[in-house]
Amino acid sequence: MNSVPKNMTSGSESLKPEPNRVPRWVMPLIKVAIAGVDASLAFLTFSMAFYLREGVSIFSPDGWWWSPGFLPYAAVLGFVIPIRVLMFMYQRVYRFSGAYSYVAEFIKVFKAVLTGSLFIIATTFLFRGGFAFREFSYSRAVFIFDFLIALVVFTLFHLGIRYVQALFRRRGINLVPTLIVGTNQEAKQTIEELEKQPDLGFRVVGVVETRPGTSEFAALERNGNKIQVVGNLEDLPDLIEPLQIQEVIITDSDIPSELLFETVMKSGRRSRVEFRLAPSVFNFMPQKTNVEQVGVLPMVRLFREPLTDAERFVKRFSDLVISFTSLLILSPLWFVLALAIRVDSKGPILFSQERVGMDGRKFLCLKFRTMHTNADDELHRKAYEENIRGEAPEESENGAVKVFGKVENDPRVTRFGKYLRRSSLDELPQLLNVVKGDMSIVGPRPPIPYEVDQYKVQQRKRLDMKPGITGLWQVSGRNRIPFEEMVKVDLYYIENWSLWLDLRIILLTLPAMFRGDETR
């Protein structure tokens, strides 16, 4: 997407992304270095807490090993340090783009230190530092001192980092390329605020026109501002990649909500862009949002992804644990099912079908074959089209009944295939899709490409998360709920994801399988 949008003004056609003041590898290296310092500070604070409580050194007199008194505490250092760093990652303390405040930074550090200390205490008294110290009585005062010292040390360290970051930003370093959507008075105020306070971390690259010829923006141009109009709202998706935009601030509350929603969806998360907008245009957006103060301007930040980095890590880790465990336990069953499929009908054991995954990426979804080879998919395609249009179920000439996109009494299904579908055992090979990363254990139903072609813009939000082998749609009625209800159920899951919700869905899936409902 390197072409200039056709509606861009002639004065903006020569616009190119400003070169980075520092190489791209510098910021990741800085984050790793800060995490390394945090790990060192975690060791120092724990050591200081022990010294304050016991009054003896952590090292032996010769300085080559731990002192006898500290040895049981040294056994728990193996999880004290990683817990501290992981909690800072979970609270997004290492996120250095966009606006920040010292108060918000203190709150994040406080949460990270508090939850980290609770995890450290729980882990210590559960595992007692390993078998060698199972009978050792750890001093609770050490952990209380560790929390208090860590809170002070980490707060000073991370607030100091933010101060240094502000100094660099005043020199034009570490600024996020930003587009302003709107040519009204609010746009002018936003630009002036961001230019007046560069330590907020935004560099306005251009303005997207929503009201051609408005007097407010014309006045801003007459004041000699170098910021140009780079296109209109329709151009927004095509501007993000060429200008390397990371933030889009929407200031015009008169944009029709459906048009704005469609524009945001077209821009997508592939470019990892964050959108901020005034609360007055917020009535159509999802629940997962965050209200922030950018200078004196209150703004609503839309999550660029339904899950944070930490939540994605937790979900992916649980997917791998469950899938590998299931593959190991169910391997004998795979052999039995494969043999039965081969005896029942001619053809391959596995069936692969193109499905649409997260962000519209296509992948081959694996299943045990339940149909005769070379079966025509026209009946299935027609059923889905009627389902999405909301038409009532009907019976075809050959007696196949289409139920909300599913096809019952389908003549293409083999005898053993009917059993596999009723029990959902045909979906076991999708565990391999989970291992590969195309799917998740729990998530929205993986749609077929010709189904996605019929989606409206709002319905495409189902693609915001990896599809799942099972999901809330499955335990809420599966093939008995209409398409619109299925979309609502999927969006509810995406907006309210938690590991506990995944666990509940997995537990509820087993009764759904025993009831014999089909999924496709």
Coordinates of C-alpha atoms in Angstrom, one line a residue:
M1 CA 0.0 0.0 0.0
N2 CA 2.5 2.6 -1.1
S3 CA 0.3 4.5 -3.6
V4 CA -0.9 8.0 -2.7
P5 CA -4.7 8.1 -2.0
K6 CA -6.5 9.5 -5.0
N7 CA -8.3 12.1 -2.9
M8 CA -5.2 13.6 -1.3
T9 CA -4.6 17.2 -2.0
S10 CA -1.8 18.1 -4.3
G11 CA 0.2 19.8 -1.5
S12 CA 0.3 16.6 0.5
E13 CA 1.2 14.2 -2.3
S14 CA 4.9 14.7 -1.5
L15 CA 4.4 13.8 2.2
K16 CA 6.7 11.0 3.4
P17 CA 7.2 9.6 6.9
E18 CA 9.7 11.5 8.8
P19 CA 12.9 9.5 9.4
N20 CA 13.4 8.1 12.9
R21 CA 15.7 10.1 15.1
V22 CA 17.1 6.8 16.4
P23 CA 17.4 3.3 14.9
R24 CA 14.4 1.0 15.4
W25 CA 16.3 -1.5 17.5
V26 CA 17.1 1.1 20.2
M27 CA 13.8 1.1 22.0
P28 CA 13.5 -2.8 22.3
L29 CA 17.1 -2.8 23.6
I30 CA 16.2 -0.1 26.1
K31 CA 13.2 -2.1 27.3
V32 CA 15.4 -5.2 27.8
A33 CA 17.9 -3.1 29.7
I34 CA 15.2 -1.6 32.0
A35 CA 13.8 -5.1 32.6
G36 CA 17.4 -6.2 33.5
V37 CA 17.7 -3.4 36.0
D38 CA 14.4 -4.3 37.5
A39 CA 15.7 -7.9 37.9
S40 CA 18.8 -6.5 39.7
L41 CA 16.7 -4.3 41.9
A42 CA 14.4 -7.2 42.8
F43 CA 17.5 -9.0 44.1
L44 CA 18.8 -6.0 46.0
T45 CA 15.5 -5.2 47.7
F46 CA 15.0 -8.8 48.8
S47 CA 18.6 -8.9 50.1
M48 CA 18.1 -5.6 52.0
A49 CA 14.8 -6.9 53.5
F50 CA 16.7 -9.9 54.8
Y51 CA 19.5 -7.8 56.2
L52 CA 17.1 -5.4 58.0
R53 CA 15.3 -8.4 59.6
E54 CA 18.2 -10.7 60.5
G55 CA 21.1 -8.2 60.7
V56 CA 23.6 -10.5 58.9
S57 CA 25.1 -10.4 55.5
I58 CA 23.6 -12.5 52.7
F59 CA 27.1 -13.7 51.7
S60 CA 29.4 -16.0 53.6
P61 CA 32.6 -14.6 55.1
D62 CA 34.7 -15.7 52.2
G63 CA 32.3 -14.0 49.8
W64 CA 31.9 -16.9 47.4
W65 CA 28.6 -18.3 48.6
W66 CA 25.4 -17.4 50.5
S67 CA 25.6 -17.2 54.3
P68 CA 23.9 -20.1 56.2
G69 CA 21.2 -17.8 57.4
F70 CA 20.3 -16.6 53.9
L71 CA 20.5 -19.9 52.2
P72 CA 16.8 -20.8 52.6
Y73 CA 15.9 -17.4 51.2
A74 CA 18.3 -17.8 48.3
A75 CA 16.3 -20.9 47.3
V76 CA 13.3 -18.7 46.6
L77 CA 15.2 -16.1 44.5
G78 CA 14.6 -18.2 41.5
F79 CA 11.0 -17.1 41.4
V80 CA 11.2 -13.7 43.3
I81 CA 13.1 -12.1 40.4
P82 CA 11.0 -13.3 37.5
I83 CA 7.7 -12.6 39.3
R84 CA 8.7 -9.0 39.8
V85 CA 9.6 -8.6 36.1
L86 CA 6.5 -10.4 34.9
M87 CA 4.2 -8.2 37.0
F88 CA 5.8 -5.1 35.5
M89 CA 5.2 -6.6 32.1
Y90 CA 1.6 -7.4 33.0
Q91 CA 0.9 -3.8 34.2
R92 CA 2.5 -2.5 30.9
V93 CA 5.2 -0.6 32.8
Y94 CA 7.5 -1.2 29.8
R95 CA 5.2 0.6 27.4
F96 CA 6.9 3.8 26.4
S97 CA 4.7 5.1 23.5
G98 CA 2.0 7.7 23.9
A99 CA 1.0 9.8 26.8
Y100 CA 1.7 9.1 30.4
S101 CA 1.4 10.7 33.8
Y102 CA 3.4 10.3 37.0
V103 CA 0.3 9.4 39.0
A104 CA -0.7 6.7 36.5
E105 CA 2.9 5.4 36.5
F106 CA 2.9 5.2 40.3
I107 CA -0.4 3.3 40.3
K108 CA 1.0 0.8 37.7
V109 CA 4.2 0.3 39.8
F110 CA 2.1 0.0 43.0
K111 CA -0.1 -2.7 41.5
A112 CA 2.9 -4.6 40.1
V113 CA 4.8 -4.5 43.4
L114 CA 1.7 -5.5 45.5
T115 CA 0.6 -8.4 43.3
G116 CA 4.2 -9.5 42.9
S117 CA 4.7 -9.6 46.7
L118 CA 1.5 -11.6 47.1
F119 CA 2.6 -14.1 44.5
I120 CA 6.1 -14.3 46.1
I121 CA 4.6 -14.9 49.6
A122 CA 2.2 -17.5 48.3
T123 CA 4.8 -19.3 46.3
T124 CA 7.3 -19.3 49.1
F125 CA 4.9 -20.8 51.7
L126 CA 3.6 -23.3 49.2
F127 CA 6.9 -24.7 48.1
R128 CA 9.0 -23.7 51.1
G129 CA 12.1 -23.0 49.0
G130 CA 12.3 -26.6 47.7
F131 CA 12.6 -29.9 49.5
A132 CA 15.8 -28.9 51.3
F133 CA 13.9 -26.3 53.3
R134 CA 10.4 -27.8 53.7
E135 CA 10.7 -27.6 57.5
F136 CA 12.2 -24.1 57.6
S137 CA 10.2 -21.3 59.1
Y138 CA 10.4 -18.2 56.9
S139 CA 10.2 -14.8 58.5
R140 CA 7.1 -12.9 57.4
A141 CA 8.9 -9.6 58.3
V142 CA 11.3 -10.3 55.5
F143 CA 8.5 -10.2 52.9
I144 CA 6.9 -7.2 54.5
F145 CA 10.2 -5.3 54.3
D146 CA 10.7 -6.5 50.8
F147 CA 7.3 -5.1 49.7
L148 CA 8.0 -1.7 51.4
I149 CA 11.5 -1.3 50.1
A150 CA 10.5 -2.5 46.6
L151 CA 7.7 0.0 46.4
V152 CA 10.0 2.9 47.2
V153 CA 12.9 1.7 45.0
F154 CA 10.8 0.8 41.9
T155 CA 8.7 3.9 42.2
L156 CA 11.8 6.2 42.2
F157 CA 13.4 4.2 39.4
H158 CA 10.4 4.2 37.0
L159 CA 9.4 7.8 37.7
G160 CA 13.0 8.7 37.0
I161 CA 12.8 6.8 33.7
R162 CA 9.7 8.8 32.8
Y163 CA 11.4 12.1 33.6
V164 CA 14.3 11.1 31.3
Q165 CA 11.8 10.1 28.6
A166 CA 10.2 13.6 28.8
L167 CA 13.6 15.2 28.3
F168 CA 14.1 13.2 25.1
R169 CA 10.6 13.9 23.9
R170 CA 11.3 17.7 24.1
R171 CA 14.1 17.0 21.7
G172 CA 11.8 15.3 19.2
I173 CA 12.7 11.7 20.2
N174 CA 10.2 9.0 21.1
L175 CA 7.3 10.8 19.5
V176 CA 4.4 8.7 18.0
P177 CA 3.4 9.6 14.4
T178 CA -0.2 10.8 14.7
L179 CA -3.1 11.7 12.4
I180 CA -5.8 14.1 13.5
V181 CA -9.3 13.3 12.1
G182 CA -11.3 16.5 11.9
T183 CA -10.9 20.0 10.7
N184 CA -13.0 21.7 13.4
Q185 CA -12.2 23.8 16.4
E186 CA -11.5 20.7 18.5
A187 CA -8.9 19.6 15.9
K188 CA -7.2 23.0 16.2
Q189 CA -7.2 22.8 20.0
T190 CA -5.9 19.2 20.0
I191 CA -3.0 20.1 17.6
E192 CA -2.1 23.2 19.7
E193 CA -2.1 21.1 22.9
L194 CA 0.1 18.4 21.4
E195 CA 2.6 20.9 20.0
K196 CA 2.7 22.9 23.2
Q197 CA 3.5 19.7 25.2
P198 CA 5.9 17.5 23.2
D199 CA 6.5 15.4 26.4
L200 CA 3.0 14.0 25.8
G201 CA 4.7 11.9 23.1
F202 CA 2.7 12.8 19.9
R203 CA 4.0 14.1 16.6
V204 CA 1.1 15.3 14.4
V205 CA 1.9 14.2 10.8
G206 CA -1.2 15.5 9.1
V207 CA -4.9 16.2 9.3
V208 CA -7.7 14.1 7.8
E209 CA -10.4 16.4 6.4
T210 CA -14.0 15.8 7.5
R211 CA -15.5 19.2 6.8
P212 CA -14.0 20.7 3.6
G213 CA -13.3 24.5 3.8
T214 CA -14.1 24.9 7.5
S215 CA -13.0 28.2 8.9
E216 CA -11.3 26.8 12.0
F217 CA -8.7 24.8 10.1
A218 CA -8.3 27.6 7.6
A219 CA -7.3 29.9 10.5
L220 CA -4.9 27.3 11.7
E221 CA -3.2 27.2 8.3
R222 CA -3.0 31.0 8.2
N223 CA -1.1 31.0 11.4
G224 CA 1.7 29.4 9.6
N225 CA 1.3 25.9 10.9
K226 CA 3.2 23.3 8.8
I227 CA 0.6 20.6 9.4
Q228 CA -1.2 19.7 6.1
V229 CA -4.4 18.1 5.1
V230 CA -3.4 14.7 3.8
G231 CA -6.7 13.4 2.7
N232 CA -10.3 12.8 3.7
L233 CA -12.0 10.2 5.9
E234 CA -12.2 7.7 3.0
D235 CA -8.4 7.9 2.6
L236 CA -7.7 7.1 6.2
P237 CA -7.0 3.3 5.8
D238 CA -4.6 4.1 2.9
L239 CA -2.7 6.8 4.8
I240 CA -1.7 4.7 7.8
E241 CA 1.0 2.5 6.3
P242 CA 2.7 5.0 4.0
L243 CA 3.0 7.6 6.8
Q244 CA 3.8 4.9 9.4
I245 CA 1.0 6.2 11.7
Q246 CA 0.7 4.7 15.1
E247 CA -2.1 6.9 16.6
V248 CA -5.3 8.4 15.2
I249 CA -7.1 11.0 17.2
I250 CA -10.7 11.6 16.1
T251 CA -12.0 15.1 17.1
D252 CA -15.1 15.5 14.9
S253 CA -18.2 14.3 16.8
D254 CA -20.4 14.8 13.7
I255 CA -19.0 12.0 11.7
P256 CA -21.8 9.4 11.2
S257 CA -21.1 6.5 13.6
E258 CA -21.5 3.8 11.0
L259 CA -19.0 5.5 8.6
L260 CA -16.5 6.0 11.4
F261 CA -16.9 2.4 12.6
E262 CA -16.4 1.1 9.0
T263 CA -13.3 3.3 8.6
V264 CA -11.8 2.0 11.9
M265 CA -12.5 -1.6 10.8
K266 CA -10.9 -1.1 7.4
S267 CA -7.8 0.4 9.1
G268 CA -7.5 -2.7 11.1
R269 CA -5.1 -3.9 13.7
R270 CA -2.6 -5.2 11.2
S271 CA -0.9 -1.8 11.3
R272 CA -1.1 -1.8 15.1
V273 CA -2.7 1.6 15.2
E274 CA -4.5 3.0 18.3
F275 CA -7.5 5.1 17.9
R276 CA -8.5 7.9 20.4
L277 CA -11.8 9.7 20.2
A278 CA -14.0 12.1 22.0
P279 CA -16.6 10.5 24.3
S280 CA -19.4 12.2 22.3
V281 CA -18.7 9.8 19.4
F282 CA -18.4 6.7 21.6
N283 CA -21.9 5.3 21.4
F284 CA -21.1 2.7 18.9
M285 CA -17.8 1.3 20.1
P286 CA -17.1 -1.9 22.2
Q287 CA -16.9 -2.1 26.0
K288 CA -13.1 -2.5 26.3
T289 CA -12.0 1.1 26.3
N290 CA -9.9 3.3 28.5
V291 CA -10.4 7.0 29.3
E292 CA -7.1 8.9 29.5
Q293 CA -6.0 12.5 30.0
V294 CA -3.8 13.8 27.2
G295 CA -2.6 17.1 28.4
V296 CA -5.8 19.0 29.3
L297 CA -7.8 16.9 26.8
P298 CA -9.9 13.9 27.9
M299 CA -9.8 11.2 25.3
V300 CA -11.1 7.6 24.9
R301 CA -8.5 5.1 23.8
L302 CA -9.8 2.1 21.9
F303 CA -7.9 -1.1 22.5
R304 CA -6.0 -1.9 19.3
E305 CA -6.5 -5.6 20.3
P306 CA -9.2 -7.3 22.4
L307 CA -6.4 -8.7 24.6
T308 CA -3.4 -7.1 26.2
D309 CA 0.1 -8.6 25.6
A310 CA -0.1 -10.3 28.9
E311 CA -3.6 -11.7 28.3
R312 CA -2.5 -13.0 24.9
F313 CA 0.5 -14.7 26.5
V314 CA -1.8 -16.4 29.1
K315 CA -4.3 -17.5 26.5
R316 CA -1.6 -18.9 24.2
F317 CA 0.2 -20.7 27.0
S318 CA -3.1 -22.3 28.2
D319 CA -3.8 -23.3 24.5
L320 CA -0.5 -25.1 24.2
V321 CA -0.8 -26.8 27.6
I322 CA -4.3 -28.1 26.8
S323 CA -3.6 -29.1 23.2
F324 CA -0.4 -30.9 23.9
T325 CA -2.0 -32.7 26.9
S326 CA -5.1 -33.6 24.8
L327 CA -3.0 -34.9 21.9
L328 CA -1.0 -37.1 24.3
I329 CA -4.1 -38.5 26.1
L330 CA -6.3 -38.9 23.1
S331 CA -3.7 -40.5 20.7
P332 CA -5.2 -44.0 21.1
L333 CA -8.6 -42.6 20.2
W334 CA -7.2 -41.0 17.0
F335 CA -6.0 -44.4 15.9
V336 CA -9.5 -46.0 16.5
L337 CA -11.3 -43.2 14.7
A338 CA -8.9 -43.2 11.7
L339 CA -9.4 -46.9 11.3
A340 CA -13.2 -46.6 11.5
I341 CA -13.2 -43.8 8.9
R342 CA -11.1 -45.9 6.5
V343 CA -13.4 -48.9 6.9
D344 CA -16.6 -46.9 6.5
S345 CA -15.8 -45.2 3.2
K346 CA -13.1 -44.6 0.7
G347 CA -11.1 -41.5 0.9
P348 CA -8.5 -39.7 3.1
I349 CA -8.8 -39.8 6.9
L350 CA -8.3 -36.1 7.3
F351 CA -10.3 -33.4 5.6
S352 CA -8.8 -29.8 5.3
Q353 CA -11.0 -26.8 4.5
E354 CA -10.0 -23.2 4.0
R355 CA -11.3 -21.1 6.9
V356 CA -10.8 -17.4 7.9
G357 CA -8.9 -16.7 11.1
M358 CA -8.0 -13.6 13.1
D359 CA -7.7 -10.4 11.1
G360 CA -9.0 -12.2 8.0
R361 CA -6.0 -14.5 7.6
K362 CA -6.9 -17.7 5.8
F363 CA -5.7 -21.1 7.0
L364 CA -6.5 -24.8 6.4
C365 CA -8.8 -26.1 9.2
L366 CA -8.3 -29.9 9.8
K367 CA -11.0 -32.3 10.6
F368 CA -11.7 -36.1 10.4
R369 CA -13.5 -36.7 7.2
T370 CA -17.2 -37.1 7.6
M371 CA -18.4 -36.8 4.0
H372 CA -18.0 -38.8 0.9
T373 CA -15.1 -37.6 -1.3
N374 CA -15.8 -35.0 -3.9
A375 CA -19.1 -33.9 -2.2
D376 CA -20.7 -30.8 -3.6
D377 CA -20.8 -27.8 -1.2
E378 CA -23.6 -25.9 -3.0
L379 CA -26.2 -27.0 -0.4
H380 CA -23.9 -25.9 2.4
R381 CA -23.1 -22.6 0.8
K382 CA -26.8 -21.8 0.2
A383 CA -27.6 -22.6 3.8
Y384 CA -25.0 -20.2 5.1
E385 CA -26.2 -17.4 2.8
E386 CA -29.8 -17.9 3.9
N387 CA -28.6 -18.0 7.5
I388 CA -26.7 -14.7 7.3
R389 CA -29.7 -13.1 5.6
G390 CA -31.9 -14.3 8.5
E391 CA -34.2 -16.4 6.4
A392 CA -36.1 -19.2 8.1
P393 CA -35.1 -22.8 7.9
E394 CA -36.5 -24.8 5.0
E395 CA -36.6 -28.3 3.6
S396 CA -34.9 -29.0 0.2
E397 CA -36.2 -31.4 -2.4
N398 CA -34.0 -34.3 -1.3
G399 CA -35.2 -34.0 2.3
A400 CA -32.2 -32.2 3.7
V401 CA -33.3 -29.6 6.3
K402 CA -31.2 -26.4 6.6
V403 CA -31.2 -25.3 10.2
F404 CA -29.6 -21.8 10.7
G405 CA -26.8 -22.6 8.2
K406 CA -26.4 -26.2 9.1
V407 CA -27.7 -29.1 7.0
E408 CA -29.5 -31.9 8.7
N409 CA -30.1 -35.3 7.0
D410 CA -27.3 -34.3 4.7
P411 CA -26.9 -37.1 2.0
R412 CA -23.2 -36.2 1.6
V413 CA -22.4 -37.4 5.2
T414 CA -21.1 -41.0 5.7
R415 CA -22.6 -43.4 8.2
F416 CA -19.7 -43.1 10.6
G417 CA -19.5 -39.4 9.8
K418 CA -22.9 -38.8 11.4
Y419 CA -21.6 -40.2 14.7
L420 CA -18.5 -38.1 14.5
R421 CA -20.5 -34.9 13.9
R422 CA -23.0 -35.6 16.7
S423 CA -20.1 -36.2 19.1
S424 CA -17.9 -33.4 17.6
L425 CA -15.0 -35.9 17.6
D426 CA -14.4 -34.9 13.9
E427 CA -12.9 -31.7 15.3
L428 CA -10.1 -33.3 17.3
P429 CA -7.5 -32.7 14.5
Q430 CA -8.1 -29.0 15.1
L431 CA -5.8 -29.4 18.1
L432 CA -3.0 -29.4 15.5
N433 CA -4.3 -26.0 14.3
V434 CA -4.1 -24.8 17.9
V435 CA -0.5 -25.9 18.2
K436 CA 0.3 -24.2 14.9
G437 CA -1.2 -21.0 16.1
D438 CA -4.1 -20.6 13.6
M439 CA -6.8 -21.4 16.2
S440 CA -7.4 -21.3 20.0
I441 CA -9.1 -23.9 22.2
V442 CA -11.9 -21.4 22.9
G443 CA -12.9 -18.6 20.5
P444 CA -15.4 -17.6 17.8
R445 CA -16.5 -20.3 15.3
P446 CA -14.0 -20.3 12.3
P447 CA -16.0 -19.0 9.3
I448 CA -15.7 -20.2 5.7
P449 CA -14.5 -17.6 3.2
Y450 CA -17.7 -17.4 1.3
E451 CA -19.5 -16.8 4.6
V452 CA -17.2 -13.9 5.4
D453 CA -17.9 -12.4 2.0
Q454 CA -21.5 -11.9 3.2
Y455 CA -20.6 -10.2 6.4
K456 CA -21.5 -6.7 7.2
V457 CA -18.8 -4.4 8.7
Q458 CA -20.0 -4.9 12.3
Q459 CA -20.0 -8.7 11.9
R460 CA -16.4 -8.7 10.9
K461 CA -15.4 -7.9 14.5
R462 CA -15.8 -11.7 15.0
L463 CA -12.4 -11.9 13.3
D464 CA -10.8 -9.8 16.1
M465 CA -9.7 -13.0 17.9
K466 CA -8.4 -16.4 16.9
P467 CA -11.3 -18.9 16.1
G468 CA -11.8 -21.7 18.6
I469 CA -12.5 -25.4 18.6
T470 CA -15.2 -24.6 21.1
G471 CA -16.8 -21.3 22.1
L472 CA -19.5 -19.5 23.9
W473 CA -21.7 -20.0 20.7
Q474 CA -21.3 -23.7 21.1
V475 CA -22.5 -24.0 24.7
S476 CA -25.3 -21.4 24.1
G477 CA -27.2 -23.4 21.6
R478 CA -24.8 -24.3 18.8
N479 CA -26.7 -24.9 15.6
R480 CA -30.0 -23.9 17.2
I481 CA -29.2 -20.1 17.4
P482 CA -29.6 -17.8 14.4
F483 CA -26.6 -16.1 12.8
E484 CA -27.2 -12.7 14.4
E485 CA -27.4 -14.2 17.8
M486 CA -24.2 -16.1 17.2
V487 CA -22.5 -12.9 16.3
K488 CA -23.7 -11.2 19.5
V489 CA -22.5 -14.2 21.5
D490 CA -19.0 -14.1 19.9
L491 CA -18.7 -10.4 20.4
Y492 CA -19.7 -10.8 24.0
Y493 CA -16.9 -13.4 24.4
I494 CA -14.3 -11.1 22.7
E495 CA -15.2 -8.1 24.9
N496 CA -15.3 -10.1 28.1
W497 CA -12.6 -12.6 27.8
S498 CA -10.9 -14.1 30.8
L499 CA -9.1 -17.3 31.6
W500 CA -12.0 -18.2 34.0
L501 CA -14.5 -17.7 31.1
D502 CA -12.5 -20.0 28.9
L503 CA -12.4 -22.7 31.6
R504 CA -16.2 -22.5 32.1
I505 CA -16.8 -22.8 28.4
I506 CA -14.5 -25.9 28.2
L507 CA -16.4 -27.5 31.1
L508 CA -19.8 -26.7 29.5
T509 CA -18.6 -28.1 26.1
L510 CA -18.6 -31.7 27.4
P511 CA -22.4 -31.8 28.1
A512 CA -23.0 -30.1 24.7
M513 CA -21.0 -32.9 23.0
F514 CA -23.0 -35.6 24.9
R515 CA -26.3 -34.0 23.8
G516 CA -25.1 -34.7 20.2
D517 CA -25.4 -31.1 18.8
E518 CA -23.4 -30.6 15.5
T519 CA -21.0 -27.8 14.9
R520 CA -19.7 -26.6 11.6

